[in-house]
Tab-separated table of C-alpha atoms and ligand atoms in Angstrom:
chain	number	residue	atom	x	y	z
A	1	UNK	CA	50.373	25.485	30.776
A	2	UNK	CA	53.201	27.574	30.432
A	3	UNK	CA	53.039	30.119	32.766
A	4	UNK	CA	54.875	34.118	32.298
A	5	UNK	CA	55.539	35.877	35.621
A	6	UNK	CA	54.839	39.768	35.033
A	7	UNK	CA	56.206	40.975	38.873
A	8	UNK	CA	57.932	44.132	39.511
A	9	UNK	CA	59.282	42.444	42.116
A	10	UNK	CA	60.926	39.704	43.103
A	11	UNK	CA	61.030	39.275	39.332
A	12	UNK	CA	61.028	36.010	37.382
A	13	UNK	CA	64.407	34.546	37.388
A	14	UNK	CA	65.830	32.164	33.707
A	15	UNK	CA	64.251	29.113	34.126
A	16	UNK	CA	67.800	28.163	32.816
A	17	UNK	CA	69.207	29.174	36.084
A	18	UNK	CA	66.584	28.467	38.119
A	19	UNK	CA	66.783	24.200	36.287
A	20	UNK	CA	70.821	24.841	37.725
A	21	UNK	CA	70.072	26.289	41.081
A	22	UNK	CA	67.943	22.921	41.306
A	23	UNK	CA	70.072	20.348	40.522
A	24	UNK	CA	73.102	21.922	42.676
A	25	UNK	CA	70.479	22.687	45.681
A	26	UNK	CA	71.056	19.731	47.917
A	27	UNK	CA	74.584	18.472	46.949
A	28	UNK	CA	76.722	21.185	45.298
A	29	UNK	CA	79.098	20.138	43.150
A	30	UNK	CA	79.357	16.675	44.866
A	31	UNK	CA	80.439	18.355	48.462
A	32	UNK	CA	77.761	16.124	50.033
A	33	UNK	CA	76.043	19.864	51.476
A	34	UNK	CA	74.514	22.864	49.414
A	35	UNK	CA	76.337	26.055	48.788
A	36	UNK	CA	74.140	27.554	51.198
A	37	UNK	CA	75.105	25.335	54.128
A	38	UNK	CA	78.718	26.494	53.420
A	39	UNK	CA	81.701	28.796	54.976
A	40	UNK	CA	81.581	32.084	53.157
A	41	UNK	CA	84.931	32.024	54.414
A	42	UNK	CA	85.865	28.450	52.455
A	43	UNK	CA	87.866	28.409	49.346
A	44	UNK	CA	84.743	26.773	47.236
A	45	UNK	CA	82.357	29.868	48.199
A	46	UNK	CA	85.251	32.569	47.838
A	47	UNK	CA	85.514	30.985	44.136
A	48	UNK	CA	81.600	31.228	43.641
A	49	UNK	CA	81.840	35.090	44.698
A	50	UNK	CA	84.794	35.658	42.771
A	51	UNK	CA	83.397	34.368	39.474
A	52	UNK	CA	80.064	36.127	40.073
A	53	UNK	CA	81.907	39.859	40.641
A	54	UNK	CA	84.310	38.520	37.588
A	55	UNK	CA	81.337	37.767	35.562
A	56	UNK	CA	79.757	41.422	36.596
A	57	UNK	CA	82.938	43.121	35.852
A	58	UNK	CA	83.054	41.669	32.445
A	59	UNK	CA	79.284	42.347	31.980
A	60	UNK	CA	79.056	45.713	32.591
A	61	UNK	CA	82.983	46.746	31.346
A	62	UNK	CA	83.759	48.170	34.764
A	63	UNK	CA	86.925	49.985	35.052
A	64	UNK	CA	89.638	48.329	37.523
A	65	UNK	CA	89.165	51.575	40.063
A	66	UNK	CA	85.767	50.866	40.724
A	67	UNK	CA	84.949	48.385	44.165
A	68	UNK	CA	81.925	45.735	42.972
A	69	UNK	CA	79.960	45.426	46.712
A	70	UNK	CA	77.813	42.334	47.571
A	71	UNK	CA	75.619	43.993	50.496
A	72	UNK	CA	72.594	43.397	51.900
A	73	UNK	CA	69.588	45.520	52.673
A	74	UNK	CA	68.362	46.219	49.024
A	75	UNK	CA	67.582	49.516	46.978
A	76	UNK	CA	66.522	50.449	50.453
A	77	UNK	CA	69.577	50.536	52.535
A	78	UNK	CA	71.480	52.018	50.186
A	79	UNK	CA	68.797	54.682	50.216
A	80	UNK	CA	70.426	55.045	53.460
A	81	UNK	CA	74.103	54.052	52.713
A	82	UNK	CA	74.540	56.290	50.102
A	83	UNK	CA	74.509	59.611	52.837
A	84	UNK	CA	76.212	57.983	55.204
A	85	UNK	CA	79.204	57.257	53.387
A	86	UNK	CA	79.153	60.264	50.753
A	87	UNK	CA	77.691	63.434	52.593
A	88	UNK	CA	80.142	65.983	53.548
A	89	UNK	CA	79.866	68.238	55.910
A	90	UNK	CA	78.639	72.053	55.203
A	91	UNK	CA	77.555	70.433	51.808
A	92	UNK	CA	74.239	69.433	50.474
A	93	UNK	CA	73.075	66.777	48.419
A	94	UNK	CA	71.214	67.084	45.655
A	95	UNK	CA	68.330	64.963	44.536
A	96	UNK	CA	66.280	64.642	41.469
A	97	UNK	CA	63.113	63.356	41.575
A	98	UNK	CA	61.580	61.758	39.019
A	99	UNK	CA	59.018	59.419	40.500
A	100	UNK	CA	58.251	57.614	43.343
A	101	UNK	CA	61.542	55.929	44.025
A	102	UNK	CA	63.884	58.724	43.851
A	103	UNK	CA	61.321	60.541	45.944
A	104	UNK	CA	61.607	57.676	48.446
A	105	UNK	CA	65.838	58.185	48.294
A	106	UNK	CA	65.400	61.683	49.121
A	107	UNK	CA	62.833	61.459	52.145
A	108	UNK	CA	65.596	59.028	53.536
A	109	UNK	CA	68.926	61.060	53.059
A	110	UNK	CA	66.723	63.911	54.794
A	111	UNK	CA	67.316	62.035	57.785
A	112	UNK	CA	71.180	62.438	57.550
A	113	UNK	CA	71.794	66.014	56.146
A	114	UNK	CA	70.810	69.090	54.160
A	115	UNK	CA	68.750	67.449	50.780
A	116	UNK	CA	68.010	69.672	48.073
A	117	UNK	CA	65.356	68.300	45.635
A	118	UNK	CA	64.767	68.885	42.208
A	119	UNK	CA	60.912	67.533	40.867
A	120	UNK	CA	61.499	66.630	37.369
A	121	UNK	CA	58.326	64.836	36.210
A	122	UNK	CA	55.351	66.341	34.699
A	123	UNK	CA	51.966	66.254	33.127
A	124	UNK	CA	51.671	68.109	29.351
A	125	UNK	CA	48.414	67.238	28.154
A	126	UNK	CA	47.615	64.643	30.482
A	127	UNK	CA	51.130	62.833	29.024
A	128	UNK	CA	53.654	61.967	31.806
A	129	UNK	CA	57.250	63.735	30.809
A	130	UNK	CA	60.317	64.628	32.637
A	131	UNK	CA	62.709	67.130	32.577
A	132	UNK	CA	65.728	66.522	30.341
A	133	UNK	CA	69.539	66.355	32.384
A	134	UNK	CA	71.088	69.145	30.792
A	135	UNK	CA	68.531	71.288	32.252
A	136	UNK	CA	68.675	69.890	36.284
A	137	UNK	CA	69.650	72.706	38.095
A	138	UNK	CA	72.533	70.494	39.577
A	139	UNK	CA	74.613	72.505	42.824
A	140	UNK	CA	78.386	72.419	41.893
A	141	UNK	CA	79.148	72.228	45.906
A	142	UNK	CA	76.812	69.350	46.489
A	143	UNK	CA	78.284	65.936	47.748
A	144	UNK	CA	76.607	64.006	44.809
A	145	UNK	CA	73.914	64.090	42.715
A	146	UNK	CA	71.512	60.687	42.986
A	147	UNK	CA	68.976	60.101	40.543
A	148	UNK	CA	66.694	57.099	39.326
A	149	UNK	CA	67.112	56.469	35.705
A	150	UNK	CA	64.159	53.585	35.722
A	151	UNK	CA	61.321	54.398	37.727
A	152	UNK	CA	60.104	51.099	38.591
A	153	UNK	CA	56.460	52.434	39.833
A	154	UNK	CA	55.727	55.183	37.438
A	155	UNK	CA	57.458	53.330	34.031
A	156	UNK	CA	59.681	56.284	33.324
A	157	UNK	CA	63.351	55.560	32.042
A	158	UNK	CA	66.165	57.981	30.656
A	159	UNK	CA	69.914	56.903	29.867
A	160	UNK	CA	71.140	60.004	30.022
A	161	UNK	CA	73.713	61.878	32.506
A	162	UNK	CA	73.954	65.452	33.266
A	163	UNK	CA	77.449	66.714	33.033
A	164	UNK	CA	78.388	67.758	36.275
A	165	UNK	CA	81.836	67.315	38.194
A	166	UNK	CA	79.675	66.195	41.037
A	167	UNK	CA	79.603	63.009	41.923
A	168	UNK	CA	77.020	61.065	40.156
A	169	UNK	CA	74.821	58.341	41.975
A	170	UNK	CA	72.034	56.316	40.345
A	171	UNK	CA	69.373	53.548	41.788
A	172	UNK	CA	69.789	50.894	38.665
A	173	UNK	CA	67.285	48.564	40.833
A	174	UNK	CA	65.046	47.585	38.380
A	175	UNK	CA	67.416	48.397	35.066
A	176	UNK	CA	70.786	47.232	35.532
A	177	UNK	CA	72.214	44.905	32.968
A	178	UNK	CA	68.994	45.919	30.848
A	179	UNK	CA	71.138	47.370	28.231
A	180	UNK	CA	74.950	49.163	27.640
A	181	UNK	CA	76.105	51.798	30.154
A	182	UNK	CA	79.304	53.543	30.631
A	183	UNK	CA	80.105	53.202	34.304
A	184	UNK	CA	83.066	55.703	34.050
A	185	UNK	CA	80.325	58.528	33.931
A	186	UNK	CA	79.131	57.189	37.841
A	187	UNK	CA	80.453	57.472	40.841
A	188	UNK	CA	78.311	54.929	42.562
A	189	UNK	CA	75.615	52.799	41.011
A	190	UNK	CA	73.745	50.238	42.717
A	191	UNK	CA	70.955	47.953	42.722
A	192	UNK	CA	68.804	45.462	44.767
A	193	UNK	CA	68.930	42.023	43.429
A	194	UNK	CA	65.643	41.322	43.225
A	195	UNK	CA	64.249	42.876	39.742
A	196	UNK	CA	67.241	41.728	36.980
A	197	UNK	CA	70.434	39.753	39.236
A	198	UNK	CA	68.571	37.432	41.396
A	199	UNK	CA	66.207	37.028	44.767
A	200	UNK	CA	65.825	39.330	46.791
A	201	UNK	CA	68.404	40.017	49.875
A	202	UNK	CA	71.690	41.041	47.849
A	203	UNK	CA	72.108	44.466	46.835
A	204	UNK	CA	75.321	45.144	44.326
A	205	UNK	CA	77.170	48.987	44.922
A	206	UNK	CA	79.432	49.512	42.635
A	207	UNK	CA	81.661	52.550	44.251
A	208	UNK	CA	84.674	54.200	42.643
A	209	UNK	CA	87.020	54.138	44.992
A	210	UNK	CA	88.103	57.971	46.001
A	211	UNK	CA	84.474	57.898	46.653
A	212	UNK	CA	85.484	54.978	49.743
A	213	UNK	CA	85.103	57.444	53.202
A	214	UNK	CA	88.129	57.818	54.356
A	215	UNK	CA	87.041	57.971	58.022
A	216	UNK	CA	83.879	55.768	58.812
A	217	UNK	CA	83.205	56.316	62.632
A	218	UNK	CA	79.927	56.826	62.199
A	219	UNK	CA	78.586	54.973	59.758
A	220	UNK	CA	76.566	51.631	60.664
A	221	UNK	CA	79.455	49.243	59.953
A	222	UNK	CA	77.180	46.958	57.591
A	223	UNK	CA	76.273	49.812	55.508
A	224	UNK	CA	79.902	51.162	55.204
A	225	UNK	CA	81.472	50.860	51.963
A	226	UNK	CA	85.114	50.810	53.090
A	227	UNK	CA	84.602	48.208	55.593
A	228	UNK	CA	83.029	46.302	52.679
A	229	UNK	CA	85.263	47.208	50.340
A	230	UNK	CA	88.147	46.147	52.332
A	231	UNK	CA	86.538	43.040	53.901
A	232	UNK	CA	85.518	41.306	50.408
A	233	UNK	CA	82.409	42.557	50.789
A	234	UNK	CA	82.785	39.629	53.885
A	235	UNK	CA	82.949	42.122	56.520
A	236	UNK	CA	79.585	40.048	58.092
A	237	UNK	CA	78.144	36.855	56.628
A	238	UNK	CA	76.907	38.088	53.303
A	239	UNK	CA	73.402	36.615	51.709
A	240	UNK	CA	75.719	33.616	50.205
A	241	UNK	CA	72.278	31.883	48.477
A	242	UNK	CA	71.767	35.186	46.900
A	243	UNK	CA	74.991	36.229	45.770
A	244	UNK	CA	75.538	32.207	44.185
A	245	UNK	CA	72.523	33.036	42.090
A	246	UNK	CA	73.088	36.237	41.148
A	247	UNK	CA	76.354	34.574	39.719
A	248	UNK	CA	74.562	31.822	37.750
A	249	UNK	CA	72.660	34.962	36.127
A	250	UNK	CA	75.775	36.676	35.333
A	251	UNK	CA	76.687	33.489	33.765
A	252	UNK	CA	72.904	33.186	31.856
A	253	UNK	CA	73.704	37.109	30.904
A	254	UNK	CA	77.147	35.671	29.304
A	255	UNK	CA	75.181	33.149	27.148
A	256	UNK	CA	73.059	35.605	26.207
A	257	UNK	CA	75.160	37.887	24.450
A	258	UNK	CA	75.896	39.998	27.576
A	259	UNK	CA	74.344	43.432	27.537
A	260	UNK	CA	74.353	44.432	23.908
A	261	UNK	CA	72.346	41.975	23.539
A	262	UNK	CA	69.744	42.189	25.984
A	263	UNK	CA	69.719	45.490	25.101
A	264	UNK	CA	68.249	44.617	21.520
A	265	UNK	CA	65.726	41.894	23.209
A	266	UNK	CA	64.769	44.344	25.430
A	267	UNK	CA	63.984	47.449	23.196
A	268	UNK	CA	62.565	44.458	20.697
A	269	UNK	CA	60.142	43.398	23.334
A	270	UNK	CA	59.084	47.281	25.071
A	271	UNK	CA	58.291	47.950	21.490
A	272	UNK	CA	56.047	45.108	20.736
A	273	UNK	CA	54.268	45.905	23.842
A	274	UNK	CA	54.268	49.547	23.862
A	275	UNK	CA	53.215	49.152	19.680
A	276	UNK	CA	49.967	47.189	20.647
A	277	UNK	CA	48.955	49.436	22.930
A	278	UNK	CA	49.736	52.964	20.933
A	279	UNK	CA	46.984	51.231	17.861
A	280	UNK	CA	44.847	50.109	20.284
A	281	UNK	CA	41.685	52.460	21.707
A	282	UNK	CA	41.217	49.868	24.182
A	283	UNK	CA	44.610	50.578	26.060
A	284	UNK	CA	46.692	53.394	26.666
A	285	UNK	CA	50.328	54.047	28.228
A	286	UNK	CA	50.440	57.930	29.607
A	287	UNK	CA	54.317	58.382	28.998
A	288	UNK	CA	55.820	60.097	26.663
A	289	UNK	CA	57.614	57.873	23.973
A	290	UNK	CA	60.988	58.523	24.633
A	291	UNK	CA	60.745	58.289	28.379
A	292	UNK	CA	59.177	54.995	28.225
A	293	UNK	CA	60.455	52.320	30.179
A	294	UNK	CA	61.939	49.044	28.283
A	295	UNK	CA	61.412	47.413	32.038
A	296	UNK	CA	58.043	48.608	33.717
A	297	UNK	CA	55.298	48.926	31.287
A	298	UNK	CA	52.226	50.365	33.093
A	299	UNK	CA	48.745	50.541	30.952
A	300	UNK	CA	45.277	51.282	31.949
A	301	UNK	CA	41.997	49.914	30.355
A	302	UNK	CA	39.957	52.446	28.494
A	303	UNK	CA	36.599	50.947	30.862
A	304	UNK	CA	38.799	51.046	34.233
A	305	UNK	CA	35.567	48.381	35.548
A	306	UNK	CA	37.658	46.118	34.071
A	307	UNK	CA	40.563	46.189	35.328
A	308	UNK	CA	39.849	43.286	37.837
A	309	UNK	CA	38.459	41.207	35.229
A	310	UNK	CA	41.661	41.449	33.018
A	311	UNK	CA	44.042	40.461	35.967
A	312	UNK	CA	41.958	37.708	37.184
A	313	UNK	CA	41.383	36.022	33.389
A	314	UNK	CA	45.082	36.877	32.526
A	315	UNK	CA	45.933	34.717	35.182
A	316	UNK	CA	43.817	32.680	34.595
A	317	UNK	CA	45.453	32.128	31.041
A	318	UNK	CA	48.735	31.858	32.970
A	319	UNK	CA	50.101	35.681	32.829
A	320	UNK	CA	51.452	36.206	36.190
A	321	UNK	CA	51.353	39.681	38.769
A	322	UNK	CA	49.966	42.302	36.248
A	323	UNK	CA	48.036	44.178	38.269
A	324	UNK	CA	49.287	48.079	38.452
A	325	UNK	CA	50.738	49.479	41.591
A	326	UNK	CA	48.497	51.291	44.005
A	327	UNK	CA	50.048	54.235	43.344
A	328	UNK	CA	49.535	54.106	39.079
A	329	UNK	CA	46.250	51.864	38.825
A	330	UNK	CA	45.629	49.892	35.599
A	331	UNK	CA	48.560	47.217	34.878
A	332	UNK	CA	52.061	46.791	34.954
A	333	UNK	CA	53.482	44.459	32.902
A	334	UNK	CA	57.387	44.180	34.321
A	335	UNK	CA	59.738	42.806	31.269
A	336	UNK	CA	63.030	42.354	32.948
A	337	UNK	CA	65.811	40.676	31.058
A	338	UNK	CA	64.271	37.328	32.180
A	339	UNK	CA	61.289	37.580	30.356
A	340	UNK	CA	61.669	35.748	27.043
A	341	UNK	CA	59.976	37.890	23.804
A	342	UNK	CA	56.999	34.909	23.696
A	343	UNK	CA	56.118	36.027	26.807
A	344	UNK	CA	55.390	39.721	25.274
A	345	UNK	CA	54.123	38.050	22.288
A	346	UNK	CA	51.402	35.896	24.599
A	347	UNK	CA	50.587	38.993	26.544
A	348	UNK	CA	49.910	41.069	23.779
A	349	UNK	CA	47.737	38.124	21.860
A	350	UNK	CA	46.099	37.810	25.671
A	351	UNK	CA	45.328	41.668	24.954
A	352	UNK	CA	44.323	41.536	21.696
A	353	UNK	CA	41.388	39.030	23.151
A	354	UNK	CA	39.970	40.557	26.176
A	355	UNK	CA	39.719	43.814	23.328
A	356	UNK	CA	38.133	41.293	21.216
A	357	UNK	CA	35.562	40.399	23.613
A	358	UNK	CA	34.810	43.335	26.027
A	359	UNK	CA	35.480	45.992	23.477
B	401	PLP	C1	62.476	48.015	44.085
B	401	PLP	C2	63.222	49.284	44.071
B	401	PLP	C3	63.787	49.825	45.244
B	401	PLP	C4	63.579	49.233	46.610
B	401	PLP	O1	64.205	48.051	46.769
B	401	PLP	P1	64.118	47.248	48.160
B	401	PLP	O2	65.105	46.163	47.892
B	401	PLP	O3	62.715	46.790	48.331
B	401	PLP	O4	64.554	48.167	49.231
B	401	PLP	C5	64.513	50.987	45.140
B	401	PLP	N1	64.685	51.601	43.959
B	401	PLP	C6	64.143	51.117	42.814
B	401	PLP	C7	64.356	51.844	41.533
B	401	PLP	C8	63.398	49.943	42.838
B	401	PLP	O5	62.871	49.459	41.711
């Protein structure tokens, strides 16, 4: 049976890559050990990370004074990174909050400085909304700005970016490489791995560099950017598995069409889901159209009884992790640019079904 893997995260990877990964694991490229047994230091892995943040650069079209990181510690630690290496002193930093990751980002910077938040999300007739940029009340003192433009958790997603001289930071976790962005509006972007690069334990920052600090005593040396920056993102032994397979996606992404191209897939597969559900009495989504995510797609049942039933026969029928977060309820169906359109397509027919039946 073939089986479609609906995680938030750690996402479903290309089978593609993963078919690669496999045949490489034991004895890569005939060196008798794998890649992860090897030197990060050696001229075979340095290659392997070269290509990958070549591959990336070409990917995403970012400009030569901008430092690509390979770090570790996830959307998480750079929850932390982020005020550690861009708060200035006597200055705040401003936060919008849009859902429950952004909100996270801002509880955490608390911990290193003055935080001002802005709550942008709201309910208008029980519909899920959020405030548009060019009406953030955005400090023009502040550090940086970060904000979340895909809410993993609450299935929110804008593209757009206030205009601000500030500094702007955004949490691309779970929708980098999704579709086109223009980097030179950022100044620091990052993302875990684990939702559209690779597995989990390699986070890419992608820091322009007057952004680097310039004086770094105390900052955590594995979080600091300019040690990484400097060090080939090599300052310690970076997640070497991760980072080679995050490279062999870049590659898959390459194949692909790059991000124009999963771009198209991915609006062409949010709006086969998201148009099943809109007809349907059966299902709803509580977002407002054009702050629906293409990557997170929560829905709940009208008859919320069955909400076990439908996870439990969906898997049953070979449609992987779509139970909702705790947070949300209902179901989360998580479309990341791995996701082929069949699997949509056998979701939605799994949809149309259970209607069918417990309607
Ligand atoms: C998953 C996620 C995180 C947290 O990532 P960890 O690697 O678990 O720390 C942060 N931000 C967003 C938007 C996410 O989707």
């Amino acid at each position: 049976m073939t089986t479609y893997n609906f995680c938030a995260g750690p996402a479903m990877l290309p089978t593609e890559v993963m078919l690669q990964a496999q045949e490489e694991f034991i004895n890569w490229h005939g060196r008798g050990c794998s890649i992860m047994e090897m030197s990060h230091r050696g001229k075979d892995f340095m290659a392997v990370a070269a290509k990958a943040e070549q591959d990336l650069r070409e990917l995403m079209q970012i400009p030569a004074h901008y430092k690509v990181l390979f770090m570790h510690g996830g959307g998480r630690g750079q929850f932390a990174a982020v005020p550690l290496n861009l708060m200035q002193a006597g200055k705040t930093a401003d936060y919008i909050v849009s859902g429950a990751w952004s909100k996270a980002a801002a509880e955490e910077a608390l911990k290193f400085g003055a935080v001002k938040t802005q709550q942008i999300q709201h309910k208008v007739d029980g519909i899920r909304t959020l405030t548009a940029e060019k009406d953030w009340l955005i400090n023009p003192n502040a550090s940086y700005v970060h904000f979340c433009p895909n809410e993993t958790v609450d299935g929110l997603e804008f593209t757009g970016v206030p205009e601000t001289e500030v500094p702007l930071v955004a949490d691309l976790s779970s929708t980098i490489l999704s579709r086109p962005l223009d980097v030179s509006h950022y100044g620091v972007i990052y993302a875990g791995a684990q939702k559209n690069i690779g597995p989990s334990g390699l986070t890419v920052a992608i820091v322009r560099e007057d952004l680097l600090p310039k004086a770094s005593s105390n900052i955590p040396a594995i979080l600091d950017y300019r040690l990484a920056a400097e060090n080939d993102s090599m300052f310690n032994t970076p997640p070497t598995y991760a980072w080679y397979l995050a490279g062999l996606v870049f590659a898959w992404l390459k194949r692909q069409g790059g991000v124009e191209a999963m771009g198209k897939l991915n609006q062409q597969k949010a709006d086969t889901l998201y148009g099943y559900i809109d007809q349907s009495d059966f299902y709803r989504n509580d977002v407002a159209p054009q702050y629906r995510s293409w990557m997170n797609v929560p829905f709940l049942l009208a008859d919320e009884r069955l909400n076990d039933l439908f996870v439990s026969e969906a898997e049953n029928a070979g449609l992987l992790a779509l139970k909702g977060h705790r947070m949300v309820g209902g179901m989360r169906a998580s479309i990341y640019n791995a996701m082929p359109l069949a699997g949509v397509q056998t979701l939605v027919t799994f949809m149309q079904e259970f209607e069918r039946v417990h309607g």
